[in-house]
Coordinates of C-alpha atoms in Angstrom, one line a residue:
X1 CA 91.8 98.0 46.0
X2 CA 88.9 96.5 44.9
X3 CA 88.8 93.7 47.5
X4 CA 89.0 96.5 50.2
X5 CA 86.1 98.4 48.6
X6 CA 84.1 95.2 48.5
X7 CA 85.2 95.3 52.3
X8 CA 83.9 98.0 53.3
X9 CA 80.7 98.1 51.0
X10 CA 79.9 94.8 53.5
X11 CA 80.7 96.0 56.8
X12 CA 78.8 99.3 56.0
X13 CA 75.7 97.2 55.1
X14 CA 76.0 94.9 58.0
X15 CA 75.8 98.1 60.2
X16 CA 73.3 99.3 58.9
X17 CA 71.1 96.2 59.1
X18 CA 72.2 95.8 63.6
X19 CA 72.3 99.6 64.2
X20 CA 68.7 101.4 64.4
X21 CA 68.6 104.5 62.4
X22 CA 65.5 106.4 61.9
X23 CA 66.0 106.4 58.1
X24 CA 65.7 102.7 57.8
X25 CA 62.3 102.4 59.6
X26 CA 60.4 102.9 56.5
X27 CA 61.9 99.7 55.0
X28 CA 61.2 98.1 52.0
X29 CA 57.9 98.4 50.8
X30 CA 56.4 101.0 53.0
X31 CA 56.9 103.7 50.6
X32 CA 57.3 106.6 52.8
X33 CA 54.2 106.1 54.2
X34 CA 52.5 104.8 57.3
X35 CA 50.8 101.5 57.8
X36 CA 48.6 100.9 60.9
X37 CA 50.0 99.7 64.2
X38 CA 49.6 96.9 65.6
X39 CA 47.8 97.8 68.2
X40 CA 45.0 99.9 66.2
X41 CA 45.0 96.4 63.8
X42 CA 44.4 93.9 66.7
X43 CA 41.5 96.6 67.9
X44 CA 40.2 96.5 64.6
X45 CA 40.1 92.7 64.4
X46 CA 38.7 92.0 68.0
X47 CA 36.0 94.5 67.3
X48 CA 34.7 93.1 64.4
X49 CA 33.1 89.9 63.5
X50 CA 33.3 86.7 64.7
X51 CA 35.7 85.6 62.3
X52 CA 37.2 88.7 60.8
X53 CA 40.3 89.0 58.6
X54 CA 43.5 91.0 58.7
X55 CA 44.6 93.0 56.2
X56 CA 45.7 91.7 53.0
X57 CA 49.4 93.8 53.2
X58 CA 50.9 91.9 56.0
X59 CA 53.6 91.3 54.2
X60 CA 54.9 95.1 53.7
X61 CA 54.8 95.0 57.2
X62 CA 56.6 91.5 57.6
X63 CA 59.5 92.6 55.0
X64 CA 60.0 95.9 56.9
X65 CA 63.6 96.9 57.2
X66 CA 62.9 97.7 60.9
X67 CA 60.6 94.5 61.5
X68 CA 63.7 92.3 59.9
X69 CA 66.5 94.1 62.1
X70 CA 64.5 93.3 64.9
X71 CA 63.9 89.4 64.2
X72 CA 67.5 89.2 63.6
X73 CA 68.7 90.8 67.1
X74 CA 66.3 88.0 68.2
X75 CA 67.5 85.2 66.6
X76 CA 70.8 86.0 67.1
X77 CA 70.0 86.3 71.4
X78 CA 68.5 83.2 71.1
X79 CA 71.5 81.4 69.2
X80 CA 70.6 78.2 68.3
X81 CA 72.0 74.8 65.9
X82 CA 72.6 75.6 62.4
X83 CA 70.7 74.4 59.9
X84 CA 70.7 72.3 57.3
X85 CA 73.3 75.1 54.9
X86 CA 75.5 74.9 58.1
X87 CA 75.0 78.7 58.8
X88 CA 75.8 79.6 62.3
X89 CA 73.7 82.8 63.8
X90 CA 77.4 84.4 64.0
X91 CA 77.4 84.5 60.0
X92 CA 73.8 85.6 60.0
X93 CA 74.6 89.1 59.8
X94 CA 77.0 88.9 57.2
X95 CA 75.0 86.7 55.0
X96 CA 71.6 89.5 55.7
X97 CA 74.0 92.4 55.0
X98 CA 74.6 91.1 51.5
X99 CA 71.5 89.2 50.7
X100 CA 68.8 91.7 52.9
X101 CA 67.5 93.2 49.6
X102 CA 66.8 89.5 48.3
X103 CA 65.0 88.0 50.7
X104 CA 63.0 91.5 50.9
X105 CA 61.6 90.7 47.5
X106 CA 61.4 87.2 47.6
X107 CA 58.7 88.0 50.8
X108 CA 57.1 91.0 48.8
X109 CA 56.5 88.7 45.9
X110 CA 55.5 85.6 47.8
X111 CA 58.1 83.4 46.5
X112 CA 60.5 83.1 49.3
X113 CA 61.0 79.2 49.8
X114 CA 62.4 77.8 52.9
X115 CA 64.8 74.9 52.7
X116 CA 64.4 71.5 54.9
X117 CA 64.4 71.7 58.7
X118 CA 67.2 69.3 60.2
X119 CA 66.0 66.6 62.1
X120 CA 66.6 66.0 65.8
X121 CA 65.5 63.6 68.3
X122 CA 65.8 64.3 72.1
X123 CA 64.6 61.8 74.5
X124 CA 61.4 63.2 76.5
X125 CA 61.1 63.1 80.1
X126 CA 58.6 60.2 80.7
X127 CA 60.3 57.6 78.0
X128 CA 60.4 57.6 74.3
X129 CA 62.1 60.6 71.8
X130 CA 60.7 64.2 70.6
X131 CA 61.2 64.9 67.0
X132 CA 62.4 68.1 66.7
X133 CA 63.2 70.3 63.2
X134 CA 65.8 73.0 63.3
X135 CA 65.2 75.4 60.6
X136 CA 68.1 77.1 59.1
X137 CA 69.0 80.6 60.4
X138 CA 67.4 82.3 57.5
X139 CA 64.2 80.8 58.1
X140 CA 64.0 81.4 61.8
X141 CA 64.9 85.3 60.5
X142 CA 61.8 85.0 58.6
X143 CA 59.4 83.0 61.0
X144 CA 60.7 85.5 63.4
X145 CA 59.7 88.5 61.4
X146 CA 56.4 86.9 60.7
X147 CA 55.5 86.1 64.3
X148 CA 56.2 89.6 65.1
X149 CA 53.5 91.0 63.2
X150 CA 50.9 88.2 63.9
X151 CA 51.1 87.5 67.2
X152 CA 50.2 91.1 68.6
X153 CA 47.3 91.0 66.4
X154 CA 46.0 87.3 66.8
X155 CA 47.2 87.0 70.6
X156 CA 44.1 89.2 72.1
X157 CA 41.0 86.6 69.9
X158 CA 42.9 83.8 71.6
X159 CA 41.1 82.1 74.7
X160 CA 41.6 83.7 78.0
X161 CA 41.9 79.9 79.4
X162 CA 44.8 79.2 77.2
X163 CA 48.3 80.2 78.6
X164 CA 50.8 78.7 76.9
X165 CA 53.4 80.4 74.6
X166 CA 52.1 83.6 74.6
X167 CA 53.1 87.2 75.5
X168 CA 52.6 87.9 79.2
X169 CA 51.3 84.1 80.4
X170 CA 53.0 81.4 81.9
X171 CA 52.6 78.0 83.8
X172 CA 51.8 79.7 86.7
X173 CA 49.6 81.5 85.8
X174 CA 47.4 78.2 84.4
X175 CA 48.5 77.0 87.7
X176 CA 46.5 79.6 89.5
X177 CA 43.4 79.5 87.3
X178 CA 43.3 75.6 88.0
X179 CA 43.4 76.1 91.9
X180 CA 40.7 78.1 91.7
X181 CA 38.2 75.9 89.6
X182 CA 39.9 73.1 92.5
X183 CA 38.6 75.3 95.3
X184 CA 35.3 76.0 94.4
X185 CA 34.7 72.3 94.5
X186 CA 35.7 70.9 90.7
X187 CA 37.5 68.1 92.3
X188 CA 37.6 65.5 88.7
X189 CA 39.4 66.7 86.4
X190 CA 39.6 65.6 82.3
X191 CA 43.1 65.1 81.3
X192 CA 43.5 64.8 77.8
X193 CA 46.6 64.2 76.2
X194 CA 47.2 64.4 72.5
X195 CA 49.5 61.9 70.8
X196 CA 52.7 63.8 69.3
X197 CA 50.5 67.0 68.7
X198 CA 53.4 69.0 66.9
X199 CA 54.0 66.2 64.5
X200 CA 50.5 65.3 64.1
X201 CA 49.1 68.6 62.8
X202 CA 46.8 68.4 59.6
X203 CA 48.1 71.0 57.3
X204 CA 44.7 71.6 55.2
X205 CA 42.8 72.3 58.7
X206 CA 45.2 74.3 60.1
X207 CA 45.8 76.2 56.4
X208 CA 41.7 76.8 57.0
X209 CA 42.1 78.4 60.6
X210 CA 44.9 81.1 59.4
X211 CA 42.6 81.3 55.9
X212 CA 39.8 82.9 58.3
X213 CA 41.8 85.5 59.9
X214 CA 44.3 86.3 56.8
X215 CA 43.7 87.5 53.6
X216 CA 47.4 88.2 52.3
X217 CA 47.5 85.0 49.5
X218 CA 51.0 85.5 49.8
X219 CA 51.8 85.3 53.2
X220 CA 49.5 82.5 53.4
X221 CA 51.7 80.6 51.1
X222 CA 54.9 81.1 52.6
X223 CA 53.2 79.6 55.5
X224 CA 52.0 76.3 53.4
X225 CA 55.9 76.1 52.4
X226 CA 57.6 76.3 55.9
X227 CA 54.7 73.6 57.0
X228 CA 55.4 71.4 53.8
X229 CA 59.4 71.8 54.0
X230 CA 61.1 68.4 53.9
X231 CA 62.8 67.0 57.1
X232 CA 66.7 65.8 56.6
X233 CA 67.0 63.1 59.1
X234 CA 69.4 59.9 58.6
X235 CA 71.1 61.5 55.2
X236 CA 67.4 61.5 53.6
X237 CA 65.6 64.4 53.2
X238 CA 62.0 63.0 53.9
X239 CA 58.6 65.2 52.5
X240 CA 56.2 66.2 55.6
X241 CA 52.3 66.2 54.6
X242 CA 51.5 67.0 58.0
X243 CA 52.9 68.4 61.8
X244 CA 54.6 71.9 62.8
X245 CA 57.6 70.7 64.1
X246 CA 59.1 72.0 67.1
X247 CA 62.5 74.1 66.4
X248 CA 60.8 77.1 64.4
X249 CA 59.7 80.2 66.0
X250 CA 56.3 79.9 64.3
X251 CA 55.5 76.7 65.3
X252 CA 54.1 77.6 69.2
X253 CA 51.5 80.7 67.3
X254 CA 50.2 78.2 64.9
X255 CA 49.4 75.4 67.3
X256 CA 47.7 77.8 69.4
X257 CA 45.6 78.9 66.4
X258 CA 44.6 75.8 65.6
X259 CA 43.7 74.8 69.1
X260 CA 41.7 78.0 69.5
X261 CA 38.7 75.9 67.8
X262 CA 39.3 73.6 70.7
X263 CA 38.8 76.2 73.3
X264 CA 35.9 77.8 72.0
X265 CA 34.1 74.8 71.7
X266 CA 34.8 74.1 75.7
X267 CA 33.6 78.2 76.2
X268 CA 30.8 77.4 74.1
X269 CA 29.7 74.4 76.3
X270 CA 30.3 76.4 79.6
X271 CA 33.2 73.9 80.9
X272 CA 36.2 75.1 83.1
X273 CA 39.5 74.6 81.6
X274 CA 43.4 75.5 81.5
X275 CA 45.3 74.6 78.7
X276 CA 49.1 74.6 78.0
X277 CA 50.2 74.4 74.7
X278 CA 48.9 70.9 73.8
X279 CA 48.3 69.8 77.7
X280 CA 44.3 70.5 78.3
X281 CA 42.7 69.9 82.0
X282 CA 38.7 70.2 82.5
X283 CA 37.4 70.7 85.7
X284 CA 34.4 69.6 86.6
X285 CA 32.0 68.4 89.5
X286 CA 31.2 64.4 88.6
X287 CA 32.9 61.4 87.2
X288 CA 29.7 60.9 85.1
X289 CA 30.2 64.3 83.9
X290 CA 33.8 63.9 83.1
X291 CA 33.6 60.6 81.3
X292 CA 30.5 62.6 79.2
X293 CA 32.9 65.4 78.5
X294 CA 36.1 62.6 77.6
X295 CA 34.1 60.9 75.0
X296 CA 32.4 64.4 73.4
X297 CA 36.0 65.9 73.1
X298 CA 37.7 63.5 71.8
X299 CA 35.0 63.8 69.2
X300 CA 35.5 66.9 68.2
X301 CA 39.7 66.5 68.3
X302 CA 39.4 63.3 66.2
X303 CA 36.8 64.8 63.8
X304 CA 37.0 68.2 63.3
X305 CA 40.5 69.1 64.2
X306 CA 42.0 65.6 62.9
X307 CA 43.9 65.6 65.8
X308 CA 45.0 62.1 67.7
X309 CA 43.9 61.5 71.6
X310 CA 46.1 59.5 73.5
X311 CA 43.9 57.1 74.9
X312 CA 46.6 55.4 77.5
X313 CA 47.9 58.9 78.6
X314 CA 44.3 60.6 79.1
X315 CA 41.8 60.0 82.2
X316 CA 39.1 61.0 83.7
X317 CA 40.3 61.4 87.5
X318 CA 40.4 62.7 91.0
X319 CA 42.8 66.0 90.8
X320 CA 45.3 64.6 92.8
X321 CA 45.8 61.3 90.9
X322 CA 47.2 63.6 88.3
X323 CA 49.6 66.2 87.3
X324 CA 49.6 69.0 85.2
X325 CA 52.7 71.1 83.9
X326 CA 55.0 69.5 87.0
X327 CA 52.2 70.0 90.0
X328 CA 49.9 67.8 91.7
X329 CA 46.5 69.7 92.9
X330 CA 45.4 69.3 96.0
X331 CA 41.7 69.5 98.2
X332 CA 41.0 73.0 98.8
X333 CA 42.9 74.1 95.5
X334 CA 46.7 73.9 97.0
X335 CA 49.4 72.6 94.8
X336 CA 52.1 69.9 95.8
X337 CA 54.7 68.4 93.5
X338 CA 54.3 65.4 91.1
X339 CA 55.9 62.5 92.3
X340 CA 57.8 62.7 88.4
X341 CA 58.2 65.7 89.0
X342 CA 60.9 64.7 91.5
X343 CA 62.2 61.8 90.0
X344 CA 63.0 63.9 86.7
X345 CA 64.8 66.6 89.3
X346 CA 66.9 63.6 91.1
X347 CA 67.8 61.8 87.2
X348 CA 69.2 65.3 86.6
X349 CA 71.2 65.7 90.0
X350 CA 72.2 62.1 89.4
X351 CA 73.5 63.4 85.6
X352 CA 75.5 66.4 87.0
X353 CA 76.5 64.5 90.2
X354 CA 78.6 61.6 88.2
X355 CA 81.6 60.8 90.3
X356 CA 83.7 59.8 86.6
X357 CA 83.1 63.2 85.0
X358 CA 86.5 64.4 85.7
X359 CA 85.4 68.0 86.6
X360 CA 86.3 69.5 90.3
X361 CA 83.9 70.1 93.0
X362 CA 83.4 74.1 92.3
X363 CA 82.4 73.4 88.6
X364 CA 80.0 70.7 90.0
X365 CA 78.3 72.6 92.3
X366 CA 77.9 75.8 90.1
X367 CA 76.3 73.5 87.3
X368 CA 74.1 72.3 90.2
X369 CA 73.2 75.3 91.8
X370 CA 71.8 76.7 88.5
X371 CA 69.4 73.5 88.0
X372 CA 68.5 74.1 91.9
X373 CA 67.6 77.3 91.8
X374 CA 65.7 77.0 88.4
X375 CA 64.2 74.3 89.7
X376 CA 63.0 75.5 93.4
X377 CA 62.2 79.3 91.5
X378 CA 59.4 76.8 89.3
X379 CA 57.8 75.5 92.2
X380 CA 58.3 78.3 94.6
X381 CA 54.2 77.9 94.8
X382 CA 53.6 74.5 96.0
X383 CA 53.6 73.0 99.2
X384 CA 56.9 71.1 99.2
X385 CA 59.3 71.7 102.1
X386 CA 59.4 68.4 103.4
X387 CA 60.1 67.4 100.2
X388 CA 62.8 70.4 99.4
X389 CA 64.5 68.9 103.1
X390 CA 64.8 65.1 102.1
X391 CA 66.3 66.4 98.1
X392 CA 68.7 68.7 100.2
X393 CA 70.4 65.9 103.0
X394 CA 70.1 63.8 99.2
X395 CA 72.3 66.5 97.0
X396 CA 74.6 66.7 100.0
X397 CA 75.1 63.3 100.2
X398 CA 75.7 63.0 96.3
X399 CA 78.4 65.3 96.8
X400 CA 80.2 63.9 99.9
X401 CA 80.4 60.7 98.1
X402 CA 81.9 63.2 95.2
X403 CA 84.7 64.5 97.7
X404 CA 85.7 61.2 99.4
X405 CA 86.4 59.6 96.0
X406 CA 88.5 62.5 94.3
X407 CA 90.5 62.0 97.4
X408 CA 91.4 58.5 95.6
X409 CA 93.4 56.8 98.2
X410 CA 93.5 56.2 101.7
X411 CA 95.6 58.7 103.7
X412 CA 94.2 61.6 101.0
X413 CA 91.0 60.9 102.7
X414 CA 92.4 60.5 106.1
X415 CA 94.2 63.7 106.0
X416 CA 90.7 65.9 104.3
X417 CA 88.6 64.1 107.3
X418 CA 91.3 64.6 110.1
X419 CA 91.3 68.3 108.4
X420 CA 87.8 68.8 109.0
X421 CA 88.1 67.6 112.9
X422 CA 87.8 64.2 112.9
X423 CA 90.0 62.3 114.9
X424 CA 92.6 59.9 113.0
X425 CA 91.4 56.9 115.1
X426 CA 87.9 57.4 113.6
X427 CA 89.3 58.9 109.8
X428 CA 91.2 55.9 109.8
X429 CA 88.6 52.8 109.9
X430 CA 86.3 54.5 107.8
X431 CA 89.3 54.7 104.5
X432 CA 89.5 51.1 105.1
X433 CA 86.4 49.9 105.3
X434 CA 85.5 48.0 102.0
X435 CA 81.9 49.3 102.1
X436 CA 81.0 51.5 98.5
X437 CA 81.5 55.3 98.1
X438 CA 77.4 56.2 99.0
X439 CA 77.8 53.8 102.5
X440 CA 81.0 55.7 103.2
X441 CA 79.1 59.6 102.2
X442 CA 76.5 58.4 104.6
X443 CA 78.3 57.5 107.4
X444 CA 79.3 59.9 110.9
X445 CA 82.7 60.5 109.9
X446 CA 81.8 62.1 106.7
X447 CA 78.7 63.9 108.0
X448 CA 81.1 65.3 110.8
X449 CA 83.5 66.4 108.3
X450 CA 81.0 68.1 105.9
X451 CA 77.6 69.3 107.8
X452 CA 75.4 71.7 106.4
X453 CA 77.5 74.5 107.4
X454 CA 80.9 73.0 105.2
X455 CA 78.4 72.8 102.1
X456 CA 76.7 76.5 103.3
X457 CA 80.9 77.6 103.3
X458 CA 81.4 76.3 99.9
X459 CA 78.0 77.7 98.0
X460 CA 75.7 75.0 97.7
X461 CA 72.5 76.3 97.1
X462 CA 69.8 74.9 100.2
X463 CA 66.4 74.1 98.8
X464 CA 64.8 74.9 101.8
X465 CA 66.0 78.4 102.5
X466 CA 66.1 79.2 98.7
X467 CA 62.0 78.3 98.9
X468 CA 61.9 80.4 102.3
X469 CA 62.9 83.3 100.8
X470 CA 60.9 82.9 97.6
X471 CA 57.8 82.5 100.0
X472 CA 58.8 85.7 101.9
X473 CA 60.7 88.3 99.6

């Protein structure tokens, strides 16, 4: 009997932590009464001074009932590794349900301390690995519950120029702003790229940034701890003395803070400029100009920000010698696709395309189709068709070589091509010809047998319509 009431005392409690009810948006620690919104706090903060500081009960508002439901609901959409405890979002729920009233005090007192963030490497695009730290579930509750009261009051001091991870801005948007400074005639731009920003990050400058703007000591240092936690990598936990790894839903709000000092200081000095999370373009007129502005900036990373500039990966340039976030600019502000940009797209088709997978055609092409159509929907705003025509004849290519060798032998192959229309005295030469699987995709036989229309038939997505109709909805 006891067991059941113990039951039941749970699943009550886990309800009542997923399911809004009015009578648990006062939470822990508002007492009844109300606490400012965010809105009036982020009017109060952009209105003031230069500098000005939030208000030293953040955390009331952070430990909310209502504020940690919600974080929850997000972490749990956004699923997600387990950590280094081996918690699974599933038993999230079950573990806040028990424990909610815990890690309610532990926040209101300041003492909440995060546990190590599991190491992961995953090899980046152009070569080499990104570190990346998976906090446990818990702590992704917490950074989630934190972000949602910080970032609608520090979002609206952040620089207009800066677009990444923030509320209502994307890549396209940067994208835009760039063709614009392009257009009115900025044709060099200053590419700066920062060596392994996230892991990189000094802890005492960044502490210093946040220090300006918050005045909640405890809040402050249950910020410290999540940047101090240890990273379990290799059976070791190792201590970090500096970087923000990525994994955390903090991490992206606290870069941007810190890099905040980097975009005033470009406002201050009158320069045009997109930046995207740690990816920073300068427009301006000259090469004299840019290399001026190269040498200056990297000053002021390296010095006042303690932050590392990739010497090899930055440049002073003509527009179109570079890329930035997938897109090459052109003359006259119009955007075409980086050259890496393509290769990364064909690596990927080449990864889902693999004729020893052991999956069947239909499984292929719907894994394709959703890289293609996430793929074309990103650069539905450059100038690419020719380029969206060559990747299509490509894919479909891929695939007939796909379908000729699941046919395995000879006279299955005979009897798909003489299936399709082709005549058995042509069918026949091409299954025993002892050229490889892409000579025989490519040849008139198998382009007879599956055309455009056979791959329109069996739902291959076409780059070149898809764009069509994203250019023309």
């Amino acid at each position: 009997m006891n067991k059941e009431r113990q039951k039941s005392r749970i699943y009550h409690q886990l309800r009542l932590f997923e399911e809004p009810t009015e009578v648990l948006r006062h939470g822990a620690g508002s007492e009844g009464g109300t606490q400012p919104s965010a809105r009036e706090e982020s009017q109060s903060f952009t209105a003031s001074s230069k500098e000005p500081t939030l208000t030293g009960r953040l955390m009331e508002r952070i430990a909310d009932r209502a504020n940690l439901r919600q974080a929850y609901k997000r972490v749990k959409a956004n699923k997600g590794s387990p950590g280094v405890d081996g918690m699974s979002v599933h038993d999230l729920g079950k573990h806040m349900a028990e424990h909610w009233q815990d890690v309610t005090q532990a926040l209101l007192d300041g003492s909440y301390q995060p546990q190590p963030v599991r190491g992961v490497e995953i090899p980046k695009p152009g070569g080499g690995v990104r570190q990346l730290g998976i906090p446990t579930v818990l702590d992704r509750l917490v950074q989630q519950a934190i972000l949602q009261v910080l970032e609608p009051l520090l979002d609206g001091t952040l620089s207009n120029s800066s677009y990444g991870f923030r509320p209502g801005r994307s890549a396209h948007q940067a994208l835009q702003q760039a063709k614009k400074y392009v257009a009115e005639g900025r044709l060099i731009v200053v590419d700066i790229d920062l060596e392994k920003f996230f892991d990189r990050v000094n802890h005492d400058v960044l502490m210093s940034r946040l220090a300006r703007r918050i005045v909640d000591k405890r809040l402050l240092g249950i910020i410290r701890r999540f940047l101090q936690a240890g990273m379990f990598r290799h059976g070791a936990c190792v201590e970090r003395f500096e970087g923000t790894p990525q994994g955390g839903p903090l991490s992206p709000l606290l870069a941007n803070l810190l890099l905040d000092d980097l975009d005033k200081e470009l406002e201050s000095r009158g320069h045009r400029f997109c930046r995207y999370a740690d990816d920073c373009n300068i427009y301006v007129q000259t090469k004299v100009a840019g290399e001026r502005v190269m040498t200056s900036i990297t000053n002021f990373l390296q010095g006042k920000l303690r932050l590392r500039v990739n010497r090899l990966k930055s440049a002073v340039a003509v527009v179109w010698e570079r890329k930035f976030l997938g897109h090459r600019l052109l003359s006259g502000g119009r955007l075409g696709i980086a050259p890496k940009s393509l290769e990364r797209a064909k690596d990927k088709i080449r990864e889902i395309t693999r004729r020893n997978r052991g999956i069947s055609l239909e499984r292929m092409i719907s894994e394709l189709n959703s890289f293609l159509r996430g793929w074309v929907h990103y650069f539905r705003y450059a100038e690419c068709k020719s380029h969206l025509r060559e990747l299509d004849a490509w894919v479909q290519r891929k695939l007939r070589c796909v379908k000729l060798k699941q046919r395995k032998r000879r006279k299955p192959m005979v009897d798909f091509l003489h299936q399709q229309g082709v005549p058995l005295w042509r069918a026949w030469p091409l299954a025993w010809s002892g050229v490889g699987w892409w000579r025989k995709a490519g040849s008139p036989q198998a382009c007879e047998a599956m055309p455009n229309a056979w791959f329109n038939r069996i739902g291959l997505v076409n780059l070149v319509q898809k764009y069509v109709q994203l250019q023309h909805p």
